[in-house]
């Protein structure tokens, strides 16, 4: 769980500096009055994905969205959904709650100052008058003629009248826009409760519009960005960042290598030749694994066979070299594990196609007898779905994240659906992730009623 | 609770899975996820196993399969008491357990022996684990056999007797190390009578039920085993029935797996159909 350095309060309410108390894993979700009348409650499995099921319109996707909105602090979006209250319980014992009524929104976290937003907020300041981002606000402002010259009393009554005509969601959105009194903990919330929402629209990233260079100003060309391509680009960036960190660690260690060698020579206790050769073998294997995922260049191995290990000073130099190399390679190891999991997963499912990592392109897919390179966007939609899911889980989710996936079975053949719960569990373990999947697929559920949480009231 | 909306959907799922594989690979359909775990590491591809999510749907799907389906899809289910009553029999495309259910089969394979070494190591240190396990099962059977008979006799009556929540300790004389069968019969008879079943009818049904040790339901046998281990061998109370069942399932060795009659039936089916399921 990420920490921030802002001052905060403990669950008991005492202010302290330093780390913000982590919320931990979400263990229970409850919504009351969803769409006016539905009450839903479920616990989350901490070891394997929780499977939300229910008829179309039962609220599966909406529930995922509410969790996402809460995590990302999109309060206007949250309160635009009709509900009375939402409660989240965390394994730290902390509880988050959001209450919504016609005229107010309230947000609570154990031990923290509540954030209550109601119409009284508007009377505190007229600064909202000049805000133009919110369409509802503009409508209210425009409908009150000569607002700036009104007395406070008339001003309040004019706004109250106009607000009364707005739908509840718009009224709350307006109040949230104008509220200036969000407590500090609200701003930290997303770092304390990291969530990654993988929607059912995951293959294409929102089109970026740009003006046509040749046509008139009204003509626009739309560039479609494929998530699979962005995954490749992101992996290229991850590899580049890891290599930069490796170079930095190497330079730092190389700067004082001579001094440490001299100290090692002066030390009476030297590692044995067998021990050193064993450690060199381990490094060779480690390098091979790193080369397989393009984290190290394909260059020749260091040569030690002809060195005379019997000389104590030689062993001291080699021992220092081994220690340094271990420290350098350790920088690459976390990314290597994730890349290896990614390639194992993709290769297992895409056979006979296979994935190759590439420092420039991130990865390429080799297909056909000649191992021709296939751009990620040319993969089938099912293959792209699988690839994008794996990329999100292994590379987009920070450690400890709650990953929400809406309809993970989309475009997947039943064979891939049948193993998806196990696949996600295995990949999620690397990053200590928990999952909630909203699904309609009996193949994916595979009888796991222990993981299933039905939103259908008949169950 | 079955997840598939219908038996046809389950069969369609099996067909779709097989279209992705080379010809010889077949599919097995099991009742629940615990059965899935037993086979998962022993098949060529984990998706070769379909979990029906219940016996009723599994049998309904088997009923609607075409003869050619039974050459590529093998259904595996508990024997339950339907076989003894003549309502069900194994056959081409349907492999049933040798005893009432998978748990009873696993105990018959001798898997309790390795489990007792884990859960009551101090006792096993002094005594032969095989003897300990046999002595435990002997006592457990004296409780599970009458329970099994009652299950079988009561099943057609359709009365929910809540067998899985019966407190077995109430029907066991701890000092004498024997089951209080009379009390068990009396309590069940009272429950049935309250549900409109005459005592005479019940007595007659029960008298017609076989008394052999294989009448035991595996779940009863495990619960009774846990009680005996707890009373006389110092088993920690935290080892619940669920934990004990899981341990017995995990204790399945390759040797025991190959001796399991269900596996032998799968192998026979593989030879006959030239389909491959197990490694």
XYZ file of C-alpha atoms in Angstrom:
738
model
C 0.000 0.000 0.000
C 1.501 3.371 -0.963
C 2.157 5.870 1.777
C 2.019 9.629 1.705
C 3.817 12.021 3.963
C 0.888 14.292 4.767
C -0.153 14.834 8.363
C -3.197 12.762 9.184
C -5.143 11.241 12.021
C -5.114 7.748 13.429
C -8.355 5.752 13.606
C -8.765 7.081 17.118
C -8.677 10.595 15.764
C -5.249 11.689 17.021
C -3.340 13.776 14.542
C 0.160 12.607 13.688
C 2.769 13.353 11.105
C 4.254 10.869 8.690
C 2.614 7.848 7.141
C -1.102 7.880 6.445
C -2.736 4.883 8.062
C -3.297 2.373 5.259
C -6.847 1.192 4.767
C -5.753 -2.319 3.876
C -7.787 -4.711 1.775
C -11.467 -4.143 1.087
C -13.311 -6.992 2.786
C -16.958 -5.966 2.535
C -19.122 -3.788 0.328
C -22.668 -2.686 1.027
C -24.993 -0.427 -0.898
C -28.428 0.578 0.344
C -31.107 2.016 -1.921
C -29.263 1.429 -5.184
C -31.539 2.716 -7.969
C -33.927 3.682 -5.191
C -34.740 0.324 -3.648
C -32.019 -2.301 -3.994
C -29.867 -3.317 -1.082
C -26.760 -5.329 -1.920
C -23.991 -6.580 0.314
C -21.073 -8.932 -0.235
C -17.733 -9.910 1.237
C -14.573 -10.119 -0.827
C -12.404 -13.220 -1.019
C -8.818 -12.264 -0.230
C -7.056 -15.182 -1.931
C -8.969 -15.629 -5.161
C -11.182 -13.426 -7.349
C -14.632 -12.599 -6.012
C -17.215 -13.307 -8.707
C -20.190 -10.932 -8.879
C -23.107 -12.444 -10.731
C -26.660 -11.371 -11.444
C -29.068 -10.594 -14.230
C -28.495 -7.698 -16.604
C -29.384 -4.522 -14.762
C -28.869 -6.065 -11.326
C -26.158 -3.501 -10.587
C -22.905 -5.429 -11.112
C -21.182 -2.833 -13.262
C -22.644 0.026 -11.246
C -21.205 -1.427 -8.062
C -17.784 -1.696 -9.703
C -18.093 1.909 -10.841
C -18.986 3.132 -7.353
C -15.844 1.496 -5.955
C -13.789 3.075 -8.719
C -15.333 6.520 -8.180
C -14.658 6.318 -4.445
C -11.050 5.280 -4.937
C -10.361 7.996 -7.487
C -12.277 10.684 -5.605
C -14.762 11.267 -8.445
C -17.440 12.338 -6.033
C -19.648 14.043 -8.618
C -19.793 10.806 -10.603
C -20.442 8.814 -7.440
C -23.303 10.995 -6.288
C -24.821 11.023 -9.768
C -25.695 7.349 -9.128
C -28.974 6.935 -7.230
C -28.272 5.326 -3.842
C -28.871 6.065 -0.178
C -25.613 4.823 1.302
C -22.491 2.890 0.422
C -20.276 1.317 3.079
C -16.823 -0.151 2.572
C -15.136 -2.188 5.317
C -11.371 -2.720 5.241
C -9.296 -5.377 6.961
C -7.570 -2.658 8.970
C -10.895 -2.136 10.794
C -11.436 1.188 8.996
C -14.808 1.934 7.474
C -15.706 4.306 4.661
C -19.280 5.451 4.145
C -21.013 7.724 1.667
C -24.570 8.920 2.238
C -26.655 10.658 -0.364
C -29.948 12.498 -0.036
C -31.889 14.983 -2.138
C -29.974 17.961 -0.836
C -26.790 16.691 0.706
C -23.888 14.336 0.354
C -21.882 13.040 3.287
C -18.614 11.144 3.285
C -17.145 9.444 6.344
C -13.965 7.577 7.197
C -13.286 6.061 10.588
C -11.517 8.553 12.809
C -11.562 11.355 10.274
C -13.530 14.580 10.045
C -16.677 13.915 7.947
C -17.188 15.803 4.719
C -20.759 17.064 4.668
C -21.864 18.946 1.595
C -25.251 20.637 1.648
C -27.020 23.734 0.410
C -25.689 25.784 3.292
C -22.296 25.550 1.620
C -23.521 27.805 -1.154
C -24.350 30.616 1.203
C -20.826 30.688 2.536
C -19.305 32.059 -0.593
C -20.370 33.538 -3.877
C -17.276 32.438 -5.691
C -19.293 29.755 -7.432
C -20.915 32.564 -9.355
C -17.907 32.855 -11.561
C -17.431 29.135 -12.128
C -18.483 28.099 -15.564
C -17.315 24.517 -15.845
C -20.514 22.983 -14.604
C -23.425 23.249 -17.018
C -25.970 23.102 -14.239
C -24.214 25.976 -12.553
C -24.249 28.022 -15.728
C -27.949 27.394 -16.097
C -28.641 28.545 -12.561
C -26.384 31.551 -12.933
C -27.932 32.594 -16.220
C -31.399 32.183 -14.862
C -30.775 34.667 -12.059
C -30.661 38.117 -13.631
C -28.392 40.686 -12.030
C -27.293 38.159 -9.426
C -24.268 40.106 -8.342
C -26.362 43.054 -7.168
C -28.761 40.980 -5.062
C -28.799 41.096 -1.300
C -27.686 37.926 0.455
C -31.226 37.053 1.375
C -32.587 37.523 -2.130
C -29.541 35.770 -3.516
C -30.174 32.712 -1.355
C -33.834 32.581 -2.169
C -33.162 32.965 -5.912
C -30.651 30.130 -5.897
C -32.817 27.917 -3.725
C -35.681 28.354 -6.143
C -33.544 27.523 -9.184
C -31.834 24.630 -7.461
C -35.192 23.207 -6.569
C -35.916 22.678 -10.251
C -32.737 20.683 -10.842
C -32.655 16.869 -10.717
C -31.057 15.578 -7.497
C -27.906 14.343 -9.253
C -27.285 17.732 -10.890
C -27.987 19.553 -7.646
C -25.457 17.415 -5.794
C -22.954 17.827 -8.593
C -23.329 21.582 -8.274
C -22.847 21.449 -4.531
C -19.723 19.325 -4.922
C -18.340 21.735 -7.513
C -18.745 24.701 -5.223
C -17.715 23.024 -1.988
C -14.358 24.246 -0.866
C -14.206 22.439 2.418
C -13.048 18.947 1.538
C -10.968 17.644 4.432
C -7.343 16.712 3.858
C -7.948 12.981 4.086
C -10.218 13.125 1.048
C -7.267 14.228 -1.046
C -5.163 11.278 0.123
C -7.875 8.739 -0.303
C -6.920 7.276 -3.674
C -3.385 6.533 -2.480
C -4.806 4.748 0.554
C -7.300 2.740 -1.472
C -5.788 1.938 -4.876
C -8.258 0.522 -7.373
C -7.819 -0.406 -11.022
C -11.061 -0.628 -12.973
C -10.823 -2.595 -16.207
C -14.047 -1.813 -18.012
C -15.761 -3.834 -20.710
C -14.496 -1.253 -23.225
C -10.864 -2.181 -22.788
C -9.530 -2.870 -26.264
C -9.699 0.627 -27.637
C -8.465 3.662 -25.799
C -10.624 6.747 -26.250
C -10.023 8.114 -29.744
C -7.749 11.145 -29.886
C -9.211 13.701 -32.284
C -6.934 15.883 -34.302
C -7.547 18.390 -37.033
C -6.994 17.153 -40.540
C -3.928 18.722 -42.061
C -5.412 18.924 -45.512
C -9.124 19.355 -45.148
C -11.200 22.205 -43.850
C -11.289 23.045 -40.180
C -14.513 21.118 -39.708
C -12.962 17.851 -40.916
C -11.428 15.785 -38.154
C -9.393 12.610 -38.379
C -9.835 10.161 -35.552
C -6.846 8.128 -34.434
C -7.854 4.898 -32.798
C -5.395 3.683 -30.179
C -5.435 0.033 -29.352
C -4.851 -0.989 -25.768
C -2.690 -3.894 -26.961
C -0.351 -1.457 -28.690
C -0.266 0.785 -25.687
C 0.585 -2.284 -23.573
C 3.607 -2.890 -25.799
C 4.642 0.738 -25.530
C 4.201 0.686 -21.766
C 6.375 -2.415 -21.459
C 9.068 -0.735 -23.560
C 8.960 2.173 -21.112
C 9.133 -0.191 -18.130
C 12.172 -1.932 -19.624
C 13.833 1.413 -20.373
C 13.171 2.660 -16.833
C 14.546 -0.536 -15.304
C 17.644 -0.353 -17.463
C 18.163 3.271 -16.461
C 17.930 2.267 -12.809
C 20.360 -0.585 -13.502
C 22.817 1.838 -15.143
C 22.510 4.235 -12.241
C 23.122 1.464 -9.680
C 26.075 0.225 -11.754
C 27.704 3.653 -11.914
C 27.192 4.154 -8.213
C 28.829 0.814 -7.403
C 31.616 1.188 -9.957
C 32.691 4.493 -8.452
C 33.987 2.885 -5.269
C 34.767 -0.575 -6.650
C 38.574 -0.148 -6.289
C 38.316 0.830 -2.607
C 36.090 -2.154 -1.836
C 38.406 -4.518 -3.696
C 41.346 -3.268 -1.697
C 39.397 -3.735 1.545
C 38.392 -7.239 0.457
C 42.023 -8.152 -0.283
C 42.991 -6.931 3.162
C 40.331 -9.094 4.817
C 41.714 -12.354 6.090
C 38.568 -14.430 5.481
C 38.113 -15.264 1.793
C 35.353 -17.306 0.170
C 36.397 -20.708 -1.165
C 36.850 -21.369 -4.874
C 33.867 -23.742 -4.888
C 31.642 -21.187 -3.228
C 32.679 -18.477 -5.694
C 32.150 -20.751 -8.703
C 28.697 -21.689 -7.372
C 27.776 -18.020 -7.039
C 29.115 -17.256 -10.520
C 26.942 -20.066 -11.900
C 23.926 -18.540 -10.177
C 24.718 -15.157 -11.732
C 25.058 -16.743 -15.165
C 21.602 -18.294 -14.805
C 20.162 -15.032 -13.540
C 21.609 -13.141 -16.504
C 20.175 -15.693 -18.913
C 16.721 -15.154 -17.428
C 17.145 -11.389 -17.720
C 18.244 -11.686 -21.350
C 15.162 -13.759 -22.118
C 12.989 -10.772 -21.264
C 15.244 -8.182 -22.955
C 16.353 -6.622 -19.696
C 19.991 -7.364 -20.524
C 21.565 -7.204 -23.986
C 22.493 -10.427 -25.777
C 26.207 -10.236 -25.140
C 28.876 -12.749 -24.220
C 29.149 -14.037 -20.663
C 31.982 -12.887 -18.424
C 34.887 -15.320 -18.586
C 36.296 -16.702 -15.355
C 37.377 -20.180 -16.385
C 40.994 -19.264 -16.952
C 41.438 -17.351 -13.728
C 43.455 -18.884 -10.937
C 41.095 -18.975 -7.968
C 43.714 -20.334 -5.649
C 45.285 -16.918 -5.195
C 43.577 -15.179 -2.222
C 43.668 -11.720 -3.850
C 41.950 -13.119 -6.976
C 39.190 -14.571 -4.821
C 38.776 -11.212 -3.071
C 38.348 -9.438 -6.404
C 35.885 -12.030 -7.667
C 33.918 -11.923 -4.401
C 33.572 -8.137 -4.676
C 32.555 -8.467 -8.312
C 29.884 -11.030 -7.361
C 28.473 -8.837 -4.611
C 28.268 -5.858 -6.961
C 26.682 -7.859 -9.746
C 24.043 -9.229 -7.389
C 23.158 -5.690 -6.316
C 22.996 -4.512 -9.928
C 20.838 -7.392 -11.121
C 18.548 -7.068 -8.112
C 17.313 -3.787 -9.624
C 15.986 -5.694 -12.637
C 14.536 -8.680 -10.801
C 11.038 -7.346 -9.896
C 10.333 -6.403 -13.515
C 11.850 -9.673 -14.758
C 9.417 -11.691 -12.650
C 6.453 -9.799 -14.064
C 7.710 -10.029 -17.649
C 8.290 -13.759 -17.215
C 4.778 -14.253 -15.854
C 3.386 -12.173 -18.732
C 5.213 -14.203 -21.387
C 4.368 -17.552 -19.747
C 0.709 -16.567 -19.644
C 0.592 -15.280 -23.215
C 2.620 -18.161 -24.677
C 0.507 -20.753 -22.881
C -2.669 -19.374 -24.425
C -1.453 -18.110 -27.800
C 0.343 -21.255 -28.908
C 1.619 -21.593 -31.670
C 2.116 -17.829 -31.573
C 4.716 -16.616 -29.112
C 5.748 -13.359 -27.501
C 9.217 -11.821 -27.604
C 10.306 -8.836 -25.587
C 12.001 -6.035 -27.373
C 13.623 -2.954 -25.919
C 12.268 -0.766 -28.719
C 8.756 -2.125 -29.217
C 8.119 -3.599 -25.780
C 7.101 -6.891 -27.261
C 6.329 -8.509 -30.560
C 4.178 -11.498 -31.357
C 5.766 -14.088 -33.606
C 3.313 -15.982 -35.784
C 3.429 -18.539 -38.546
C 6.183 -20.830 -39.696
C 8.568 -17.989 -40.433
C 7.936 -16.415 -37.053
C 6.746 -13.267 -38.739
C 6.158 -10.351 -36.446
C 2.483 -9.576 -35.859
C 1.544 -6.097 -34.569
C -0.489 -6.409 -31.338
C -3.468 -4.671 -32.922
C -3.627 -7.451 -35.547
C -4.263 -10.101 -32.910
C -7.805 -11.470 -32.687
C -10.135 -9.650 -30.327
C -9.976 -12.578 -27.875
C -6.189 -12.552 -27.962
C -6.159 -8.799 -27.433
C -8.581 -9.159 -24.517
C -6.335 -11.701 -22.839
C -3.191 -9.710 -23.508
C -4.697 -6.457 -22.246
C -6.034 -8.137 -19.095
C -2.647 -9.652 -18.306
C -0.915 -6.346 -18.976
C -3.271 -4.436 -16.693
C -2.867 -6.947 -13.892
C 0.908 -7.239 -14.077
C 1.925 -3.736 -15.115
C -0.835 -1.243 -14.380
C -1.866 -2.331 -10.898
C 0.324 -1.112 -8.055
C 0.997 -3.622 -5.281
C -2.038 -4.068 -3.037
C -4.498 -2.807 -5.638
C -8.098 -3.952 -5.849
C -8.649 -4.867 -9.504
C -12.209 -4.654 -10.813
C -12.910 -6.355 -14.133
C -16.216 -5.957 -15.897
C -17.111 -9.033 -17.946
C -13.625 -10.573 -18.170
C -15.019 -13.288 -20.432
C -15.562 -10.894 -23.362
C -14.455 -12.503 -26.643
C -12.676 -15.312 -24.797
C -13.066 -18.879 -25.952
C -14.518 -21.116 -23.233
C -11.152 -22.837 -22.783
C -9.607 -19.514 -21.838
C -12.589 -18.626 -19.662
C -12.288 -21.931 -17.825
C -8.812 -21.128 -16.502
C -9.147 -17.367 -16.080
C -9.845 -17.412 -12.333
C -6.708 -19.488 -11.739
C -4.682 -17.378 -14.183
C -5.651 -14.127 -12.453
C -4.980 -15.627 -9.030
C -1.485 -16.634 -10.095
C -0.643 -13.274 -11.661
C -2.261 -11.317 -8.835
C -0.138 -13.078 -6.231
C 2.970 -11.353 -7.630
C 1.502 -7.930 -6.795
C -0.655 -8.864 -3.789
C -3.786 -7.948 -5.737
C -7.398 -8.715 -4.967
C -10.031 -9.020 -7.670
C -13.714 -8.507 -8.160
C -15.026 -9.828 -11.464
C -18.526 -9.075 -12.750
C -19.437 -11.983 -14.961
C -22.202 -13.850 -16.755
C -20.059 -16.853 -17.639
C -20.795 -20.234 -16.039
C -17.603 -21.517 -17.640
C -15.580 -18.899 -15.807
C -17.392 -19.515 -12.525
C -16.761 -23.274 -12.898
C -18.877 -24.169 -9.890
C -16.895 -21.912 -7.552
C -19.898 -20.965 -5.458
C -17.501 -20.188 -2.621
C -16.278 -17.211 -4.664
C -19.600 -16.273 -6.174
C -21.671 -13.375 -4.822
C -25.059 -13.187 -6.479
C -26.780 -9.815 -6.795
C -29.920 -11.577 -7.873
C -32.301 -11.315 -4.935
C -33.726 -14.772 -5.657
C -30.405 -16.187 -4.386
C -26.195 -24.392 -7.212
C -25.813 -24.987 -10.960
C -24.442 -22.037 -12.866
C -25.266 -23.338 -16.305
C -28.715 -22.159 -17.320
C -29.463 -25.590 -18.768
C -28.014 -29.008 -19.469
C -27.807 -28.020 -23.135
C -25.582 -25.070 -22.225
C -23.211 -27.406 -20.423
C -23.006 -29.708 -23.430
C -22.438 -26.706 -25.702
C -19.593 -25.631 -23.446
C -18.008 -29.091 -23.804
C -18.312 -28.952 -27.599
C -16.727 -25.501 -27.729
C -13.810 -26.614 -25.572
C -13.083 -29.590 -27.759
C -13.094 -27.586 -30.971
C -9.900 -25.887 -29.801
C -7.947 -29.058 -29.156
C -6.450 -31.715 -31.330
C -8.804 -34.659 -31.776
C -7.777 -37.142 -29.056
C -8.390 -34.856 -26.094
C -11.662 -35.473 -24.315
C -13.611 -33.688 -21.608
C -14.724 -34.869 -18.185
C -17.666 -33.364 -16.342
C -17.508 -33.420 -12.554
C -19.994 -32.344 -9.896
C -18.113 -29.621 -8.028
C -14.887 -27.666 -7.626
C -13.466 -30.123 -5.069
C -13.642 -32.862 -7.691
C -12.065 -30.462 -10.160
C -9.079 -30.075 -7.828
C -8.608 -33.835 -7.634
C -8.158 -34.067 -11.379
C -6.739 -30.679 -12.267
C -3.049 -31.547 -12.165
C -3.595 -34.936 -13.723
C -5.206 -33.929 -17.011
C -3.490 -32.613 -20.129
C -5.196 -29.227 -19.986
C -7.074 -27.821 -16.967
C -9.968 -26.815 -19.204
C -10.607 -30.490 -19.959
C -12.603 -30.522 -16.718
C -16.074 -29.001 -16.684
C -17.614 -28.336 -13.296
C -21.353 -28.862 -13.569
C -22.026 -27.220 -10.216
C -24.323 -29.976 -9.031
C -25.268 -33.610 -9.487
C -28.715 -32.891 -10.843
C -27.443 -30.802 -13.756
C -24.645 -33.266 -14.432
C -27.080 -36.157 -14.749
C -29.497 -34.044 -16.797
C -26.660 -33.223 -19.198
C -25.677 -36.878 -19.404
C -29.278 -37.793 -20.203
C -29.391 -35.511 -23.244
C -26.020 -36.467 -24.695
C -26.005 -38.186 -28.050
C -24.137 -41.510 -28.339
C -21.278 -39.768 -30.178
C -20.998 -37.237 -27.322
C -20.367 -40.086 -24.921
C -17.297 -40.950 -26.967
C -15.754 -37.575 -26.150
C -17.403 -36.417 -22.911
C -17.199 -38.503 -19.762
C -19.455 -37.669 -16.825
C -18.222 -38.507 -13.326
C -20.651 -38.588 -10.445
C -21.239 -39.941 -6.964
C -22.867 -43.331 -6.660
C -25.022 -41.945 -3.854
C -27.881 -44.365 -3.027
C -29.394 -44.252 -6.500
C -27.302 -47.196 -7.673
C -28.409 -49.413 -4.796
C -32.006 -48.488 -5.477
C -31.513 -49.354 -9.136
C -32.170 -45.791 -10.307
C -28.690 -45.273 -11.726
C -25.984 -47.384 -13.209
C -22.619 -46.643 -14.692
C -22.177 -47.090 -18.390
C -20.516 -45.713 -21.466
C -19.889 -42.028 -20.815
C -20.784 -42.209 -17.118
C -18.287 -43.177 -14.434
C -19.612 -43.457 -10.907
C -17.805 -43.744 -7.605
C -17.327 -47.197 -6.091
C -18.801 -46.118 -2.759
C -21.522 -43.595 -1.988
C -19.394 -40.593 -2.873
C -15.851 -39.402 -3.562
C -15.017 -39.002 0.144
C -16.012 -42.621 0.853
C -13.846 -43.742 -2.077
C -10.864 -41.762 -0.784
C -11.169 -43.301 2.678
C -11.401 -46.741 1.100
C -8.120 -46.028 -0.676
C -6.454 -45.735 2.731
C -5.756 -41.993 2.555
C -6.632 -41.469 6.206
C -3.398 -43.211 7.168
C -1.139 -40.456 5.863
C -3.470 -37.780 7.221
C -3.370 -39.107 10.802
C 0.398 -38.840 10.672
C -0.055 -35.124 10.076
C -2.862 -34.342 12.489
C -2.091 -36.576 15.487
C 1.679 -37.074 15.158
C 2.236 -37.775 18.852
C -0.112 -40.787 18.795
C 1.283 -42.109 15.562
C 4.774 -41.844 17.052
C 3.773 -44.571 19.505
C 1.496 -46.671 17.307
C 1.461 -47.952 13.765
C -0.362 -45.328 11.626
C -2.166 -47.997 9.609
C -3.527 -49.538 12.797
C -4.533 -46.165 14.208
C -6.349 -45.284 11.029
C -8.133 -48.666 10.857
C -9.176 -48.459 14.525
C -10.506 -44.932 13.970
C -12.440 -45.953 10.874
C -13.912 -49.008 12.638
C -15.379 -46.795 15.331
C -16.431 -44.147 12.821
C -18.240 -46.741 10.734
C -20.277 -47.884 13.735
C -21.823 -44.401 13.679
C -21.768 -43.781 9.922
C -23.416 -47.087 8.929
C -26.696 -46.458 10.808
C -26.622 -42.880 9.531
C -26.088 -44.132 5.982
C -28.996 -46.544 6.309
C -31.208 -43.740 7.558
C -30.099 -41.508 4.659
C -30.923 -44.191 2.127
C -34.258 -45.103 3.668
C -35.324 -41.479 4.105
C -34.220 -40.197 0.708
C -37.387 -41.164 -1.212
C -39.541 -39.493 1.464
C -38.224 -36.061 0.454
C -38.028 -34.801 4.043
C -35.096 -32.528 4.839
C -33.538 -34.153 7.898
C -30.521 -31.846 7.969
C -28.005 -34.693 7.998
C -25.017 -32.427 7.439
C -25.731 -30.464 10.611
C -26.515 -33.335 12.968
C -24.347 -33.129 16.087
C -22.783 -36.593 16.041
C -21.460 -36.285 19.581
C -25.057 -36.618 20.824
C -25.177 -40.137 19.428
C -21.900 -41.447 20.740
C -21.198 -43.063 24.139
C -17.764 -41.668 24.806
C -16.882 -44.055 27.615
C -18.214 -47.187 25.950
C -16.895 -46.166 22.545
C -20.120 -47.160 20.823
C -22.811 -45.399 18.853
C -26.190 -44.662 20.422
C -28.061 -46.075 17.459
C -31.356 -46.351 19.346
C -31.350 -42.629 20.110
C -30.429 -41.780 16.532
C -33.306 -43.854 15.192
C -35.700 -42.374 17.723
C -34.808 -38.779 16.895
C -35.118 -39.364 13.162
C -38.374 -41.239 13.617
C -39.772 -38.303 15.617
C -38.712 -35.833 12.931
C -40.263 -37.900 10.181
C -43.398 -38.449 12.190
C -43.709 -34.685 12.624
C -43.532 -34.474 8.822
C -46.387 -36.906 8.317
C -44.470 -40.191 7.959
C -45.940 -42.956 10.075
C -43.593 -44.760 12.469
C -44.662 -48.105 11.058
C -43.860 -47.078 7.500
C -40.498 -45.709 8.589
C -39.585 -48.831 10.575
C -40.436 -50.957 7.593
C -38.364 -48.849 5.195
C -35.396 -48.903 7.538
C -35.617 -52.670 8.006
C -35.422 -53.132 4.233
C -32.172 -51.117 3.989
C -28.852 -52.965 3.703
C -26.436 -52.912 6.648
C -23.076 -53.423 4.950
C -20.217 -50.982 5.655
C -20.402 -49.547 2.125
C -23.728 -47.931 2.976
C -21.769 -45.155 4.725
C -21.938 -41.702 3.246
C -18.354 -40.413 2.964
C -19.231 -37.099 4.581
C -20.722 -38.850 7.624
C -17.689 -41.074 7.799
C -15.331 -38.099 7.821
C -17.376 -36.300 10.456
C -17.444 -39.426 12.609
C -13.696 -39.893 12.032
C -13.079 -36.369 13.244
C -15.157 -37.029 16.370
C -13.227 -40.223 17.178
C -9.852 -38.570 16.544
C -10.864 -35.712 18.779
C -12.178 -37.901 21.623
C -9.494 -40.555 21.754
C -6.431 -39.307 19.856
C -6.185 -35.648 20.895
C -7.103 -34.092 17.546
C -7.152 -30.310 17.802
C -10.706 -28.917 17.646
C -9.507 -26.401 15.070
C -9.199 -29.215 12.548
C -12.714 -28.863 11.229
C -14.608 -31.300 9.068
C -13.816 -29.097 6.047
C -10.103 -29.083 6.841
C -10.048 -32.833 7.405
C -11.867 -33.431 4.099
C -9.411 -31.199 2.245
C -6.464 -32.976 3.855
C -7.796 -36.336 2.768
C -8.242 -35.052 -0.781
C -4.755 -33.550 -0.804
C -3.321 -36.837 0.476
C -4.156 -38.479 -2.859
C -0.865 -39.916 -4.141
C -0.206 -41.026 -7.696
C -0.383 -44.632 -6.524
C -3.740 -44.114 -4.794
C -5.001 -42.175 -7.800
C -4.201 -45.041 -10.144
C -5.931 -47.508 -7.770
C -9.063 -45.365 -7.499
C -11.917 -47.227 -9.265
C -13.110 -43.962 -10.867
C -9.710 -43.535 -12.515
C -9.778 -47.128 -13.685
C -13.173 -46.435 -15.256
C -11.770 -43.327 -16.937
C -8.855 -45.369 -18.292
C -11.247 -48.000 -19.648
C -13.288 -45.270 -21.331
C -10.110 -43.746 -22.796
C -9.120 -47.061 -24.351
C -12.584 -47.670 -25.725
C -13.049 -44.200 -27.215
C -9.398 -43.463 -28.069
C -9.859 -40.172 -26.257
C -7.275 -38.886 -23.814
C -8.086 -37.215 -20.527
C -5.542 -38.232 -17.935
C -1.801 -37.880 -18.327
